[in-house]
Amino acid sequence: MMRTVHLKPTEATMAAQKKKEEKKGKPAQEVKDAQPAADAEQKAKEAKEALDGLLDEIDDVLEENAEEFVKSYVQRGGE
Amino acid sequence: MPESKAIPKMIGLEQEYGCYLIGSQQNRTAGSNFFKQFRPEWLSVLSASGSLWDPQERMRYEDGNHRFFSDVRWRESNYLFPNGARFYLDSEHPEYCIPICRTAREALAHDKAGEIFMDEISQRIEAESGLRFRLIKNNTAAGDRNFVDFDSEWMGGVSFSTHENYLVRRDVLIDDLIARTIPFLIFRTPIIGAGKVGGQSYLPWVDYQISQRADFFKKTTAQGTMGNFRAIYNLRDCPYADPERFRRLHVIPGDANMCEVSGFLKLVTMRILLMMIEDGALDDRFTPFRDCPTLHAVSRDLTLSERYLLKNVKKSVRVLDILKQYAELFLKYLEDYAIRDPELQYGAELFSCIVDRLDAAPEECIGAVDWVTKRHIIREHLGAKGIDSWQRPEAYQLDAAYHYVRKDKSIFYRPSIQQKIKDAGYKLLSDAEVHEATIRPPATRSRFQVEVYKRLHVAQWNWRLMHVRDTAGRSHVLALDDPAKPWKEFEQLLADDPDEFLAKCKQAGMMLSGAEEARRAYLNSQVILGDELRLRRRMGRPLTPLSGDDTDDEDGTS
């Protein structure tokens, strides 16, 4: 049985949905789980922080110098 | 209300892994080096389930029984895994082929299980010999000019595969199948593309493009999968099943996915599309004006704003508008034909949602769609390092390191990316589900093969044929002709005694009669092995019987 995963609507997708419905002549539905602006700001900040973490994480795991990597990662073609 | 004539799609997925040995300059052969160090005994440790699979008893390294072929040349290069998957070496690449799966979700879990096997095998090798192999789940790398590819620009020089396989009714006209699948294979690129820094030298240079594979395709149809003129549609006709009833569609263009959403959509949309084709419910409105140039253009359409000329409707349309139309048709088809499969319904809705999101704000697809995720990571990384060009080793390195299967080394598996995936609702599979996929075959023909092996030890097989000896030592060949046969029917045939098992199979009409038929079936199945050059070499010499000296040719017992 499929576990349904509901993707959270985001501001941009909600706006697109609204536009689509307006175009079809239907009244734009109110999206129930729309988040307040403050919440969205908080989200953006969190995303930025997560990103900062990412850059450090990348530096931590890269095992060799990029030039060395490019020089030695050579493959044979496959199917 | 029309009734659907579509058959279950029964999904297969093959992944060739790039392989890189840190500190070595001989990485053309790193894949075979990695593969040769694999010991099947490790499987009991890797799958962490001694009770399900007893390698000491069933998979002794020296007896060769667990391998697919008695042919000596294959003995060293083909393993059956306890989850029904195959692991083998193909053109110097370790290749993992999932067991036959019923749903996209099941296939996705088995694809992820493949990553876990590669991860753990490389850790094991590292612990034992200190060799640091990095398995890379992608489809492109730097490579020499060889018989496969002419172009050898730095990264992006050679390509290796991710192939999808789907079961299709034989009575669908091949021309329809080609004409209806090709437009989707071209236009689905923004959903499934894995992202690639650079491109092939015969096309205009780009810093970054959506698909890893697109540049390598130069014609519309062909029988082979390699060479300088790879084709979008592969005509190789090897059903691994009753050829009168089934065709196995071997899908060549497609990228390896790290993101579960992309990986899932790749499979589930093909399930629906092929059902529609079987039901004659898809017309030719999406046919592009030209095939390969359109595929190249879509892959280079990073803003998704280009317009593509559609031949039959005489209109130029954006790729996302084409995908939106597909999404609507998918949903309409499921409704019109009253198909109540929750996965298909969910898949069509998710597809529609991701297409909308790519249109409205592509950055929101970070964690869902690989090329968007990878682009973001590389852009940020280069920015932080103060590098203003994408034609730099740092970009190529991240391009590849994104696809490492080692969770502790992979860019994709960095905690902040994984957190983002969870937060956005882009995590589809649970860890338990993926673990399950490493130890348990899906309830299909694949589980039957594993179960027969566990009971009778001596079976040898490919996907379709199974070779079993009775207690008197005579050989028999079983043909598992219906990949969609329900597990209940397979289960009833299982027996610990080979004679009882063979009697049941005979009653079920699964025995091939006569050695000549077996020989022919074996020859047919050879084609499916994939390596055409090897096949051609093989065809040049007399055929070896199915299992060397132990096939009963004359007395008609089989």
XYZ file of C-alpha atoms in Angstrom:
637
model
C 0.000 0.000 0.000
C 1.328 3.353 -0.978
C 2.217 5.659 1.854
C 0.891 8.962 0.693
C 3.259 11.832 1.109
C 1.592 15.180 0.882
C 3.917 17.833 -0.343
C 3.518 21.048 1.537
C 2.276 23.834 -0.698
C 4.731 26.676 -0.865
C 4.097 30.319 -1.599
C 5.201 30.048 -5.187
C 3.185 26.922 -5.937
C 0.157 28.421 -4.225
C 0.466 31.528 -6.342
C 0.747 29.387 -9.461
C -2.272 27.342 -8.416
C -4.263 30.507 -7.791
C -3.328 31.878 -11.176
C -4.307 28.617 -12.823
C -7.693 28.596 -11.149
C -8.353 32.219 -11.946
C -7.558 31.477 -15.538
C -10.073 28.679 -15.528
C -12.615 31.103 -14.115
C -12.891 29.282 -10.822
C -12.632 31.255 -7.616
C -9.226 30.876 -6.061
C -9.545 28.520 -3.133
C -8.142 29.540 0.142
C -5.214 27.393 0.942
C -5.722 26.174 4.449
C -2.159 25.639 5.507
C -0.816 28.910 4.239
C 1.865 30.103 6.558
C 2.070 33.576 8.004
C 4.743 35.826 6.540
C 6.822 35.769 9.716
C 6.933 32.004 9.519
C 8.112 32.165 5.924
C 10.880 34.552 6.902
C 11.935 32.182 9.608
C 11.954 29.344 7.057
C 14.151 31.325 4.696
C 16.571 32.029 7.521
C 16.682 28.376 8.479
C 17.314 27.398 4.872
C 20.215 29.821 4.739
C 21.649 28.388 7.940
C 21.264 24.845 6.658
C 23.132 25.933 3.557
C 26.026 27.312 5.562
C 26.227 23.936 7.217
C 26.308 22.266 3.832
C 29.376 24.109 2.628
C 31.319 23.027 5.700
C 30.064 19.491 5.297
C 31.297 19.418 1.700
C 34.750 20.581 2.736
C 34.791 17.887 5.398
C 34.101 14.980 3.059
C 36.024 15.800 -0.094
C 38.936 13.445 0.103
C 41.336 14.826 -2.420
C 42.291 17.834 -4.353
C 39.901 18.557 -7.234
C 42.610 18.576 -9.882
C 43.927 15.255 -8.659
C 40.423 13.853 -8.829
C 39.752 15.031 -12.364
C 43.102 13.687 -13.532
C 42.535 10.216 -12.131
C 38.804 9.607 -12.449
C 38.834 8.216 -15.967
C 36.469 5.420 -16.971
C 35.758 3.163 -19.843
C 32.411 3.611 -21.540
C 29.671 1.133 -20.847
C 26.382 0.129 -22.307
C -16.406 2.994 -19.557
C -13.553 1.369 -21.450
C -11.872 -1.591 -19.829
C -8.121 -1.606 -19.562
C -6.218 -4.334 -21.412
C -2.925 -3.277 -19.887
C -0.760 -5.885 -18.194
C 1.303 -5.395 -15.023
C 4.441 -3.526 -15.970
C 6.929 -5.653 -13.946
C 9.853 -3.303 -13.539
C 13.579 -3.926 -13.821
C 16.354 -1.387 -13.336
C 20.029 -1.830 -14.155
C 22.694 0.440 -12.762
C 26.295 0.446 -13.900
C 28.430 2.147 -11.282
C 31.345 4.398 -12.013
C 34.280 3.257 -9.911
C 37.176 5.312 -8.686
C 40.118 4.067 -6.668
C 41.630 6.908 -4.713
C 45.328 7.310 -5.425
C 45.260 5.239 -8.604
C 45.859 6.471 -12.134
C 44.335 3.294 -13.586
C 40.680 3.929 -13.028
C 39.580 2.463 -16.344
C 39.922 -0.904 -14.648
C 38.958 0.152 -11.118
C 35.485 -1.336 -11.616
C 36.757 -4.803 -12.362
C 39.329 -4.480 -9.587
C 36.483 -3.694 -7.193
C 34.303 -6.484 -8.504
C 37.011 -9.142 -8.319
C 37.553 -8.402 -4.638
C 33.932 -8.991 -3.753
C 33.360 -12.210 -1.812
C 29.800 -13.585 -1.761
C 30.359 -14.785 1.818
C 30.084 -11.153 2.835
C 26.423 -11.134 1.971
C 25.430 -12.673 5.283
C 27.176 -9.834 7.047
C 25.958 -7.175 4.672
C 22.343 -8.194 4.822
C 22.581 -8.692 8.580
C 20.196 -11.579 8.439
C 21.879 -14.913 8.919
C 18.642 -16.800 9.083
C 17.343 -15.705 5.729
C 20.463 -16.481 3.791
C 23.112 -18.862 4.930
C 26.192 -18.209 2.858
C 28.211 -21.019 4.390
C 25.656 -23.542 3.313
C 24.203 -22.077 0.167
C 26.734 -19.760 -1.296
C 30.084 -21.385 -0.903
C 32.488 -19.433 -2.989
C 34.176 -22.443 -4.509
C 31.221 -24.466 -5.752
C 29.960 -21.900 -8.194
C 26.348 -22.918 -7.790
C 25.018 -19.544 -6.923
C 26.085 -18.100 -10.209
C 23.867 -17.815 -13.163
C 25.744 -19.728 -15.779
C 27.696 -22.898 -15.978
C 29.677 -21.305 -18.758
C 33.147 -20.898 -17.306
C 33.586 -17.485 -18.805
C 30.627 -16.231 -16.824
C 31.415 -18.037 -13.637
C 33.596 -15.258 -12.352
C 31.275 -12.443 -13.122
C 27.674 -13.093 -12.214
C 26.133 -13.329 -8.784
C 22.630 -13.739 -7.509
C 21.982 -11.749 -4.366
C 19.695 -12.905 -1.559
C 17.209 -10.194 -2.466
C 16.926 -11.582 -5.987
C 19.149 -8.913 -7.538
C 22.036 -9.679 -9.848
C 25.531 -8.294 -9.464
C 27.948 -8.587 -12.362
C 30.681 -6.919 -14.323
C 29.860 -5.150 -17.537
C 32.440 -3.286 -19.611
C 34.619 -2.782 -16.520
C 31.681 -1.419 -14.567
C 30.177 -3.206 -11.572
C 26.505 -3.489 -12.449
C 23.587 -4.095 -10.140
C 20.254 -5.172 -11.545
C 17.295 -5.128 -9.194
C 14.991 -8.147 -8.969
C 11.763 -7.981 -10.938
C 9.467 -5.596 -9.098
C 5.733 -4.962 -9.260
C 5.596 -1.300 -8.387
C 7.724 1.794 -8.824
C 8.088 2.099 -5.086
C 9.317 -1.463 -4.727
C 11.783 -0.919 -7.577
C 12.977 2.333 -6.012
C 13.634 0.580 -2.695
C 15.643 -2.098 -4.516
C 17.570 0.560 -6.414
C 18.490 2.127 -3.066
C 19.347 -1.342 -1.747
C 21.881 -1.541 -4.577
C 23.534 1.599 -3.233
C 23.734 -0.010 0.199
C 25.394 -3.141 -1.182
C 27.968 -1.079 -3.067
C 28.552 1.100 -0.007
C 29.089 -1.866 2.279
C 31.221 -3.842 -0.171
C 33.514 -0.849 -0.586
C 33.765 -0.434 3.181
C 34.561 -4.093 3.553
C 37.312 -3.924 0.929
C 38.691 -0.821 2.591
C 38.771 -2.565 5.962
C 40.510 -5.630 4.566
C 42.971 -4.173 2.093
C 42.990 -0.444 2.678
C 41.922 0.220 -0.904
C 39.583 3.185 -1.060
C 37.072 2.502 -3.820
C 34.406 5.098 -4.456
C 31.350 3.808 -6.275
C 29.623 6.535 -8.228
C 25.981 6.140 -9.158
C 26.036 8.276 -12.261
C 26.236 7.799 -16.001
C 29.136 9.828 -17.272
C 32.848 10.339 -16.679
C 36.078 11.291 -18.298
C 37.231 8.584 -20.645
C 39.445 7.705 -23.520
C 38.435 7.539 -27.076
C 37.505 3.896 -27.460
C 35.047 1.807 -29.373
C 32.222 3.215 -27.315
C 32.564 6.946 -27.722
C 34.456 9.215 -30.023
C 34.384 12.267 -27.880
C 36.682 12.436 -24.961
C 36.476 15.845 -23.449
C 37.616 15.720 -19.873
C 34.475 14.815 -17.893
C 31.564 13.790 -20.028
C 33.712 11.764 -22.362
C 32.167 8.365 -21.865
C 28.803 7.188 -20.753
C 27.573 4.154 -18.871
C 24.080 3.106 -18.162
C 20.983 3.244 -16.121
C 18.492 1.090 -17.993
C 14.842 0.630 -17.176
C 12.908 -2.456 -18.235
C 9.152 -2.812 -18.461
C 6.911 -5.681 -19.482
C 4.696 -4.809 -22.436
C 2.104 -6.769 -24.385
C 3.495 -8.324 -27.527
C 0.414 -7.366 -29.536
C 1.147 -3.660 -29.265
C 2.425 -2.641 -32.666
C 6.118 -1.855 -32.362
C 5.723 1.327 -34.429
C 3.124 2.627 -31.970
C 5.308 1.715 -29.039
C 8.236 3.635 -30.519
C 6.214 6.633 -31.640
C 4.424 7.045 -28.293
C 7.363 6.460 -25.967
C 10.028 8.573 -27.664
C 8.375 11.975 -27.077
C 8.011 11.187 -23.381
C 11.574 9.903 -23.090
C 12.710 13.231 -24.531
C 10.428 15.573 -22.623
C 10.655 13.833 -19.224
C 14.270 15.027 -18.964
C 13.617 17.935 -16.519
C 11.964 15.490 -14.102
C 14.610 12.779 -14.107
C 17.825 14.551 -15.178
C 20.760 14.058 -12.824
C 22.618 17.195 -13.925
C 25.967 17.336 -15.627
C 28.837 19.792 -15.758
C 29.873 20.280 -19.392
C 28.883 18.250 -22.415
C 30.024 16.350 -25.446
C 32.432 18.164 -27.698
C 30.449 17.770 -30.912
C 27.703 19.958 -29.464
C 27.946 23.607 -28.412
C 29.670 23.993 -25.063
C 27.585 24.409 -21.930
C 28.669 24.872 -18.339
C 25.882 22.726 -17.040
C 23.013 20.702 -18.476
C 20.040 18.767 -17.164
C 20.784 15.255 -18.382
C 23.940 13.174 -18.137
C 22.974 10.918 -20.994
C 21.318 13.219 -23.541
C 24.450 14.232 -25.443
C 25.316 10.618 -26.189
C 22.219 9.946 -28.272
C 22.567 10.444 -31.969
C 19.742 8.502 -33.591
C 16.165 7.473 -32.988
C 16.183 3.676 -32.994
C 18.792 0.929 -32.977
C 19.308 -2.554 -31.663
C 22.447 -1.866 -29.690
C 22.943 0.224 -26.598
C 26.473 1.379 -27.190
C 28.679 2.662 -29.974
C 28.944 6.029 -31.587
C 25.334 6.093 -32.600
C 23.380 5.346 -29.489
C 19.666 5.416 -30.106
C 16.895 6.786 -27.928
C 14.771 3.729 -28.528
C 16.320 0.321 -28.105
C 14.915 -2.344 -30.390
C 16.648 -5.292 -28.804
C 13.896 -7.841 -28.542
C 14.667 -10.114 -25.625
C 11.606 -10.558 -23.479
C 13.054 -12.967 -20.865
C 9.569 -14.414 -21.029
C 7.177 -16.059 -23.453
C 8.021 -14.114 -26.613
C 4.566 -14.639 -28.084
C 2.905 -12.786 -25.255
C 5.481 -10.342 -23.973
C 7.942 -7.740 -24.992
C 10.492 -6.295 -22.615
C 10.912 -2.613 -23.276
C 14.538 -1.762 -22.620
C 14.723 1.972 -21.927
C 18.146 3.440 -22.596
C 17.932 7.208 -22.083
C 17.553 8.053 -18.457
C 19.782 9.151 -15.620
C 20.703 7.525 -12.344
C 18.812 9.250 -9.572
C 19.874 9.987 -6.045
C 16.657 11.895 -5.220
C 13.824 9.541 -4.388
C 11.195 11.777 -5.973
C 12.953 11.757 -9.361
C 13.692 8.048 -9.102
C 10.083 7.265 -8.261
C 8.612 9.509 -10.947
C 10.909 7.995 -13.576
C 9.376 4.573 -12.963
C 5.786 5.384 -12.104
C 5.222 7.652 -15.103
C 6.488 4.930 -17.422
C 4.072 2.502 -15.782
C 1.167 4.771 -16.656
C 2.449 5.774 -20.079
C 2.911 2.167 -21.197
C -0.511 1.179 -19.901
C -1.998 4.018 -21.925
C -0.157 2.810 -25.008
C -1.427 -0.726 -24.454
C -4.942 0.633 -24.204
C -4.516 2.822 -27.272
C -5.236 5.841 -25.097
C -2.362 8.051 -26.194
C -2.214 9.948 -29.474
C 0.704 11.464 -31.363
C 0.315 15.089 -30.254
C 3.700 15.203 -28.515
C 5.853 14.041 -31.412
C 8.727 16.512 -31.703
C 9.874 17.836 -35.037
C 13.239 16.104 -34.645
C 14.170 13.543 -32.004
C 17.822 13.754 -30.953
C 18.284 17.506 -31.480
C 15.207 18.029 -29.316
C 16.637 15.779 -26.602
C 19.899 17.742 -26.659
C 18.018 21.030 -26.565
C 15.778 19.983 -23.662
C 18.844 18.940 -21.694
C 20.364 22.392 -22.273
C 17.162 24.279 -21.484
C 18.134 25.244 -17.929
C 15.526 27.979 -17.663
C 12.856 25.637 -19.039
C 11.634 28.471 -21.228
C 12.537 27.253 -24.730
C 9.784 26.274 -27.116
C 9.779 22.993 -29.001
C 8.050 22.486 -32.284
C 5.590 19.622 -32.163
C 5.220 18.049 -35.561
C 1.589 16.998 -35.557
C -0.029 19.915 -33.781
C 2.180 22.457 -35.565
C 2.789 24.376 -32.386
C 5.793 25.398 -30.335
C 5.377 24.539 -26.689
C 7.507 24.815 -23.551
C 8.671 21.527 -22.091
C 6.821 22.141 -18.813
C 3.581 22.783 -20.682
C 4.066 19.490 -22.479
C 4.636 17.752 -19.129
C 1.542 19.428 -17.682
C -0.464 17.998 -20.548
C 1.010 14.582 -19.875
C 0.037 14.903 -16.215
C -3.538 15.743 -17.161
C -3.695 12.844 -19.596
C -2.318 10.461 -16.968
C -4.987 11.462 -14.459
C -7.714 11.365 -17.064
C -6.648 7.919 -18.216
C -6.727 6.517 -14.673
C -10.198 7.939 -14.227
C -11.585 6.940 -17.624
C -10.386 3.365 -17.268
C -11.308 3.234 -13.574
C -7.825 2.093 -12.623
C -7.754 2.007 -8.837
C -4.075 1.576 -8.195
C -3.091 3.959 -5.388
C 0.508 4.123 -6.577
C -0.484 5.207 -10.069
C -2.883 7.840 -8.770
C -0.309 9.148 -6.324
C 2.411 9.034 -8.986
C 0.368 11.070 -11.457
C -0.443 13.651 -8.775
C 3.138 13.906 -7.587
C 4.293 14.248 -11.182
C 1.851 17.096 -11.730
C 2.937 18.740 -8.480
C 6.651 18.585 -9.310
C 6.055 19.931 -12.815
C 4.115 22.877 -11.345
C 6.853 23.466 -8.830
C 9.554 23.440 -11.498
C 7.528 26.056 -13.303
C 6.704 28.278 -10.355
C 9.956 28.116 -8.410
C 12.510 25.489 -9.461
C 14.618 26.078 -6.340
C 11.825 24.445 -4.376
C 12.701 21.203 -6.095
C 16.026 21.023 -4.266
C 15.973 17.572 -2.754
C 13.327 16.315 -5.179
C 14.988 16.678 -8.570
C 18.665 15.850 -8.941
C 19.770 18.409 -11.522
C 18.241 21.247 -9.513
C 19.774 19.983 -6.284
C 23.199 19.471 -7.811
C 23.179 22.850 -9.564
C 22.411 24.544 -6.275
C 25.212 22.724 -4.451
C 27.839 23.396 -7.111
C 26.825 27.037 -7.491
C 27.047 27.650 -3.756
C 30.312 25.779 -3.414
C 31.980 27.644 -6.273
C 30.632 30.916 -4.905
C 32.047 30.234 -1.468
C 35.434 29.398 -2.960
C 35.394 32.509 -5.105
C 35.524 30.507 -8.341
C 33.678 32.206 -11.169
C 33.871 29.500 -13.845
C 32.130 26.146 -14.065
C 34.886 24.780 -16.264
C 36.979 24.030 -13.243
C 38.002 20.780 -11.554
C 36.060 21.791 -8.439
C 32.806 21.683 -10.419
C 33.587 18.286 -11.992
C 34.583 16.870 -8.645
C 31.320 17.887 -6.994
C 29.384 16.642 -10.021
C 30.758 13.151 -9.383
C 30.959 13.283 -5.575
C 27.239 14.086 -5.511
C 26.670 10.489 -6.662
C 28.970 8.647 -4.248
C 27.045 5.810 -2.651
C 29.218 5.924 0.473
C 26.916 7.759 2.859
C 29.870 9.181 4.775
C 31.470 10.598 1.605
C 28.596 11.463 -0.704
C 27.597 15.074 -1.237
C 23.976 14.005 -1.706
C 23.975 12.272 1.673
C 25.304 15.254 3.638
C 23.069 15.772 6.685
C 21.882 19.240 5.698
C 20.693 18.013 2.290
C 18.980 15.033 3.871
C 17.317 17.283 6.419
C 16.049 19.496 3.643
C 14.638 16.452 1.840
C 12.784 15.358 4.964
C 11.478 18.835 5.747
C 10.147 19.322 2.231
C 8.340 15.971 2.255
C 10.615 14.600 -0.471
C 11.608 11.496 1.467
C 9.472 8.673 0.102
C 11.090 5.523 1.467
C 11.702 4.588 5.071
C 15.071 3.180 6.101
C 13.336 -0.019 7.153
C 11.843 -0.402 3.702
C 15.241 -0.085 2.037
C 16.824 -2.491 4.503
C 14.057 -4.974 3.779
C 14.886 -4.664 0.096
C 18.469 -5.757 0.763
C 17.366 -9.069 2.235
C 14.008 -10.008 0.766
C 13.092 -10.449 -2.884
C 9.801 -8.969 -4.056
C 6.970 -11.499 -4.373
C 7.638 -12.136 -8.049
C 9.541 -14.537 -10.253
C 12.686 -13.252 -8.530
C 11.589 -14.616 -5.173
C 10.812 -17.923 -6.831
C 14.351 -18.117 -8.208
C 15.835 -17.384 -4.804
C 13.541 -19.831 -3.029
C 14.309 -22.628 -5.492
C 17.973 -21.932 -5.057
C 17.707 -22.124 -1.298
C 15.914 -25.461 -1.474
C 17.671 -27.247 -4.304
C 21.109 -25.620 -4.353
C 21.943 -26.694 -7.857
C 19.687 -24.512 -9.939
C 21.339 -22.404 -12.577
C 19.446 -19.778 -14.406
C 19.077 -16.563 -16.203
C 15.982 -14.470 -15.764
C 13.802 -16.861 -17.705
C 15.403 -20.268 -17.586
C 16.123 -22.457 -14.659
C 18.154 -25.594 -14.773
C 17.383 -28.257 -12.190
C 18.680 -31.782 -11.787
C 16.473 -34.601 -10.547
C 17.668 -37.132 -7.971
C 18.915 -39.407 -10.750
C 21.160 -36.597 -11.907
C 19.307 -35.803 -15.124
C 18.984 -32.203 -16.212
C 15.727 -30.368 -16.733
C 15.035 -26.896 -17.955
C 12.189 -24.814 -16.582
C 10.911 -21.781 -18.419
C 9.466 -19.074 -16.195
C 7.471 -17.643 -19.036
C 5.104 -15.306 -17.273
C 6.895 -12.610 -15.255
C 3.536 -11.292 -14.080
C 2.431 -14.614 -12.607
C 1.141 -14.031 -9.074
C 3.427 -15.159 -6.284
C 0.744 -17.541 -4.956
C 1.083 -19.624 -8.114
C 4.852 -19.689 -7.857
C 4.730 -20.537 -4.181
C 2.620 -23.637 -4.766
C 5.387 -25.119 -6.888
C 8.085 -24.962 -4.231
C 9.281 -28.240 -2.783
C 12.383 -29.463 -0.969
C 12.578 -32.605 -3.062
C 13.766 -31.976 -6.639
C 11.605 -34.746 -8.109
C 8.495 -33.417 -6.434
C 9.392 -29.899 -7.524
C 9.946 -30.987 -11.128
C 6.681 -32.928 -11.190
C 4.780 -29.862 -10.020
C 6.449 -27.674 -12.598
C 5.718 -30.181 -15.330
C 2.089 -30.177 -14.361
C 2.089 -26.403 -14.494
C 3.440 -26.582 -18.038
C 6.736 -24.937 -17.214
C 9.112 -27.634 -18.452
C 10.844 -27.159 -21.739
C 10.690 -30.423 -23.609
C 13.783 -31.669 -25.326
C 17.313 -30.466 -25.375
C 16.979 -28.752 -28.740
C 14.388 -26.415 -27.316
C 16.587 -25.801 -24.306
C 19.507 -25.003 -26.530
C 17.480 -22.555 -28.539
C 16.070 -20.947 -25.422
C 19.571 -20.616 -24.080
C 20.723 -19.019 -27.300
C 17.830 -16.566 -27.189
C 18.564 -15.688 -23.611
C 22.165 -14.967 -24.494
C 21.083 -11.911 -26.370
C 19.675 -10.474 -23.202
C 22.985 -10.687 -21.447
C 23.619 -7.371 -22.945
C 27.128 -7.460 -24.221
C 26.696 -7.717 -27.919
C 30.356 -7.892 -28.701
C 30.755 -10.846 -26.431
C 27.734 -12.380 -28.086
C 29.131 -11.852 -31.530
C 32.373 -13.470 -30.482
C 30.395 -16.279 -29.055
C 28.345 -16.761 -32.184
C 31.547 -17.284 -34.114
C 32.192 -20.572 -32.365
C 30.074 -23.667 -31.718
C 27.475 -23.266 -29.026
C 28.139 -24.781 -25.680
C 25.176 -26.811 -24.502
C 23.157 -25.341 -21.685
C 25.378 -26.678 -18.957
C 28.302 -28.329 -20.596
C 28.326 -32.079 -20.233
C 25.363 -32.433 -17.950
C 22.545 -31.671 -20.343
C 20.623 -34.770 -21.273
C 20.439 -34.514 -25.006
C 19.102 -37.763 -26.274
C 16.713 -39.493 -23.960
C 14.041 -36.841 -23.884
C 13.762 -36.815 -20.140
C 13.691 -33.086 -19.911
